[in-house]
Structure formats: structure tokens, C-alpha cells
CSV table of C-alpha atoms in Angstrom, one decimal:
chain,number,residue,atom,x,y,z
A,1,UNK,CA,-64.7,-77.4,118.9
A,2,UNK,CA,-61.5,-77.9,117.5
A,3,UNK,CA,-59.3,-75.9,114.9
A,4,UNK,CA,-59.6,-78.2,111.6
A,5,UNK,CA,-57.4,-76.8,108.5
A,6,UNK,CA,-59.7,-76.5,105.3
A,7,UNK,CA,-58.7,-78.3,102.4
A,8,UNK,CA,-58.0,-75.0,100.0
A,9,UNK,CA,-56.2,-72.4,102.0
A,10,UNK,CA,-58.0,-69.1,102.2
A,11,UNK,CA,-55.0,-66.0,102.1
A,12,UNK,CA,-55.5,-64.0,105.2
A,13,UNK,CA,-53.3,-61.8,105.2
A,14,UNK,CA,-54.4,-57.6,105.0
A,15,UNK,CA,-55.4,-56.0,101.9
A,16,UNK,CA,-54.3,-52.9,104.3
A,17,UNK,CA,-52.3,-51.9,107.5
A,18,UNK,CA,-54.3,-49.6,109.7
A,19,UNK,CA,-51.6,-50.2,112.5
A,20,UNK,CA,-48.4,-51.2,113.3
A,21,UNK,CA,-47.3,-52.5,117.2
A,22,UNK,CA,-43.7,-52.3,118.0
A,23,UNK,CA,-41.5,-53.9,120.3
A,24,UNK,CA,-37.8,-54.8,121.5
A,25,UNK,CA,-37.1,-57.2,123.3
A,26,UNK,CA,-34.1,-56.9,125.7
A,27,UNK,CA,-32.3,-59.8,127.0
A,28,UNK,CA,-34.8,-62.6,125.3
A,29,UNK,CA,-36.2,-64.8,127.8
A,30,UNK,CA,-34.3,-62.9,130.9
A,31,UNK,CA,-34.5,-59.8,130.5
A,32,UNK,CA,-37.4,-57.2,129.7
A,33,UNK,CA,-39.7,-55.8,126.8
A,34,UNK,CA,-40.4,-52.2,126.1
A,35,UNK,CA,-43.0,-51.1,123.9
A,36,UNK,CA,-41.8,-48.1,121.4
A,37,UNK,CA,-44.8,-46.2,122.9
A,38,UNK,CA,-43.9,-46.6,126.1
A,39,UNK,CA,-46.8,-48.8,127.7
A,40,UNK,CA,-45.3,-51.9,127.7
A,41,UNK,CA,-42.3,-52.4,130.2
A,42,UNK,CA,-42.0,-55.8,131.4
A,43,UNK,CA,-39.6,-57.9,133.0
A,44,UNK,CA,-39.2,-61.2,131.4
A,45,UNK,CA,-38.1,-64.4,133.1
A,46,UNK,CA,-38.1,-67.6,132.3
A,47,UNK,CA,-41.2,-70.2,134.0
A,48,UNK,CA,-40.3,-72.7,137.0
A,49,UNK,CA,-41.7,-74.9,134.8
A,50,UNK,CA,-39.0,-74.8,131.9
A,51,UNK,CA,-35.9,-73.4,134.6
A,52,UNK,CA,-36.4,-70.6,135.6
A,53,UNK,CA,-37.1,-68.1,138.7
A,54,UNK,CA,-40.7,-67.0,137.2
A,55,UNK,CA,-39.9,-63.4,138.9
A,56,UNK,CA,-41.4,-61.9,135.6
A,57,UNK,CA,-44.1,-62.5,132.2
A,58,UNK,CA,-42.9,-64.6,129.9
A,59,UNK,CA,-43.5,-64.4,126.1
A,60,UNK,CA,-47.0,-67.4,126.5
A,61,UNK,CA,-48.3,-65.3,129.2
A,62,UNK,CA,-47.6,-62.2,126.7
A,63,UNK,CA,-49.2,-64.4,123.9
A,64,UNK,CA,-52.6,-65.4,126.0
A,65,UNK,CA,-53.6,-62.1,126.7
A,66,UNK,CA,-53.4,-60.8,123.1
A,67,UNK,CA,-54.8,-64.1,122.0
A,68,UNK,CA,-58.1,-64.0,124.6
A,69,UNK,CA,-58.6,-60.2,124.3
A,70,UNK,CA,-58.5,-60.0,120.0
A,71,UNK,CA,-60.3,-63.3,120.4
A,72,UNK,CA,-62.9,-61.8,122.7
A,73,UNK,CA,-63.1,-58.3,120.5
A,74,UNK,CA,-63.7,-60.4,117.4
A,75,UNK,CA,-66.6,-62.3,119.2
A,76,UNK,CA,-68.0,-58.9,120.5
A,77,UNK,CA,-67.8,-57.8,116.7
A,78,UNK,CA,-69.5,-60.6,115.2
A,79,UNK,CA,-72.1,-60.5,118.4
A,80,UNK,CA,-72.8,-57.4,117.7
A,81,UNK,CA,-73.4,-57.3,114.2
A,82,UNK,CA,-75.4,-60.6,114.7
A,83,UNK,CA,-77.7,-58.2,117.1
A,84,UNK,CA,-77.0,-60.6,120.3
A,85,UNK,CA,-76.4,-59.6,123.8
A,86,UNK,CA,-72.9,-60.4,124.7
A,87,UNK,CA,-73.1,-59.3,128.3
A,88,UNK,CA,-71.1,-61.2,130.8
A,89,UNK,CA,-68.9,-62.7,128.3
A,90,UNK,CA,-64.9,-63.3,128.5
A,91,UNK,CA,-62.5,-65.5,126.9
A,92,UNK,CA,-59.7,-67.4,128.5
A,93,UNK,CA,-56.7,-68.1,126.8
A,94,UNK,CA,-54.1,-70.8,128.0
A,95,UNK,CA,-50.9,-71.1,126.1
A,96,UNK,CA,-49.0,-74.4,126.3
A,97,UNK,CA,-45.1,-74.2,125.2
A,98,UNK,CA,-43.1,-77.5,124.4
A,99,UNK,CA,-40.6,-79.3,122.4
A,100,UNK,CA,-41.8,-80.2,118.5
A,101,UNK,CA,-40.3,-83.0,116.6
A,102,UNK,CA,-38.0,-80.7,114.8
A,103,UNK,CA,-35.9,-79.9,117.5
A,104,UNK,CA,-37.2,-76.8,118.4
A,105,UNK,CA,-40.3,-76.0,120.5
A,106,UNK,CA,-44.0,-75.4,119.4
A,107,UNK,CA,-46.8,-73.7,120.6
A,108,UNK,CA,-51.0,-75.1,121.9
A,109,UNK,CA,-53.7,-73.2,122.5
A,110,UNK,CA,-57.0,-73.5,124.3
A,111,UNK,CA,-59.7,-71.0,124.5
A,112,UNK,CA,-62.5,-70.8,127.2
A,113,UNK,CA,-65.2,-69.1,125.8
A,114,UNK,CA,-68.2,-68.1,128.3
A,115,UNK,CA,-71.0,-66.6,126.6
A,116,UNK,CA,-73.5,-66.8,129.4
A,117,UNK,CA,-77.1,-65.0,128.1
A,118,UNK,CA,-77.2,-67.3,124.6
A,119,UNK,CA,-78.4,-70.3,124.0
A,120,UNK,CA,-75.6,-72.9,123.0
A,121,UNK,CA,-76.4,-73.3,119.1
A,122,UNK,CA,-76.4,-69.1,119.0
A,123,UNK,CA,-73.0,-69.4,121.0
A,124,UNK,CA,-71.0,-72.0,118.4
A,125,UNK,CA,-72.0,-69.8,115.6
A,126,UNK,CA,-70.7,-66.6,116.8
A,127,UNK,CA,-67.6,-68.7,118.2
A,128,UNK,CA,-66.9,-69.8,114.8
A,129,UNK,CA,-67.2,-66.7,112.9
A,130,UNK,CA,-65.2,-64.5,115.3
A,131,UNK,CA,-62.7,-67.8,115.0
A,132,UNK,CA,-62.6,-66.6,111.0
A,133,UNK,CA,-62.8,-63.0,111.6
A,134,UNK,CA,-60.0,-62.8,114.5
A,135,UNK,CA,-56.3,-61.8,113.0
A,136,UNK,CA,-54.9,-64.0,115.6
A,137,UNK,CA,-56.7,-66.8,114.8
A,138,UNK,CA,-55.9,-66.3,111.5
A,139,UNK,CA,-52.3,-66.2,111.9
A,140,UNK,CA,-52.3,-69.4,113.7
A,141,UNK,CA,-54.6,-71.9,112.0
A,142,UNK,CA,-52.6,-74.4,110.6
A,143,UNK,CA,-49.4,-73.8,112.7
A,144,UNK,CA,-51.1,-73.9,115.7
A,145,UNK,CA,-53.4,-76.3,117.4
A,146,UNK,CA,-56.0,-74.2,118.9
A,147,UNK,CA,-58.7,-75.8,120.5
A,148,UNK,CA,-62.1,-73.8,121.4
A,149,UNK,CA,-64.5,-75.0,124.2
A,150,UNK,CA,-68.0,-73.4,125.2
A,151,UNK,CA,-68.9,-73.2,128.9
């Protein structure tokens, strides 16, 4: 499955915000986030892979995890609603970082989804509809290539 952009664009965007996260960033890529709540303090450091000593997250790593866990809350939801056992599931995220043809960088995205107690019809069809009702894959589609594969 792969993240194809419709031909009419569908607005996405909240009718309401029921929440707002906040955080600063201290530093950029060598230095640390804080969370204005007080449950996020990480040291940030740049990746071997792109220079750096990788003694720390980085903002991808930061990225995944929101990605795969409002990715697996939106399959849950749909699941759920759908009246289908989701036990046993998870979704892993893997966020590719590299340079675009603008002269900046972009961003890739591939998510694992396991759904291991349904059949693999049932499986795409709550894949796809938590890929419509999850906010991050909303804000991506289009910018993002996001590809989605079953196992």
C-alpha cells in the first residue's frame, strides 16, 4: 500500500482544537527539547549517519514514535468501531531524512503494520481508514511519501 494523493484535495484541517502540545527546542539539532509540561526532556544530537556523535534522539526518532503511536491509536479506533479484535497489534514507524531537489532536505516514511488475529482483506480496510482518520497522516499526505505495508 502506498500513499496516493486524490485528485480533489479533501481540507483536513480541525473544525476544533481539543488540545495544544508545546515545545522548545534548545540548541536545534545539538542541544535538547523540553516539553512546557515538563515530560519531555531530551538531549538532542545529531545521527552518525548525517555527522554526528548520536549521544541523544533526534527530531526522525521524535517523529516515528508520534507517527506509529497516533497511527496505531487511529487503527485501534477504526478497529474498534468496526467491532474487530485488535489484540497483538503494533505499528512501526521508520523515518528516512535526506536532501530534496530544492536544496533543503525532505522527509519518507514507512509504516509496519502487524495486525495478527485478522484476516488480510479485514486488515487493508482498517489500515486504510485509520490512514484517513489519523491527524498525522493527514498532515503528511501529499508532502510526504508514506508507504504502508501489512505483515
Amino acid at each position: 500500500m502506498t500513499d496516493a494523493t486524490a485528485d480533489t484535495a479533501v481540507d483536513t484541517r480541525p473544525t476544533k482544537i481539543m488540545y495544544v502540545a508545546e515545545a522548545t527546542a534548545h540548541g536545534g539539532r545539538n542541544g535538547y527539547v523540553t516539553s512546557h509540561d515538563g515530560q519531555i526532556e531530551l538531549r538532542v544530537a545529531m545521527p552518525p549517519e548525517l555527522g554526528g556523535d548520536g549521544n541523544g534522539t533526534n527530531p526522525e526518532q521524535l517523529f516515528a514514535a508520534g507517527y506509529s503511536s497516533c497511527f496505531h491509536n487511529a487503527l485501534i479506533l477504526v478497529g474498534n468501531r468496526a467491532g474487530y479484535d485488535l489484540t497483538g497489534s503494533t505499528v512501526a514507524t521508520k523515518v528516512g531524512i535526506g536532501p530534496n531537489r530544492h536544496r533543503g532536505y525532505g522527509l519518507a516514511v514507512a509504516l509496519s503494520v502487524s495486525l495478527p488475529v485478522l484476516d488480510r482483506e479485514i486488515a487493508e480496510k482498517l489500515v486504510d481508514a485509520a490512514h484517513e482518520v489519523c491527524p498525522y497522516s493527514n498532515a503528511t499526505r501529499g508532502n510526504i511519501d508514506v508507504t504502508i505495508l501489512l505483515g
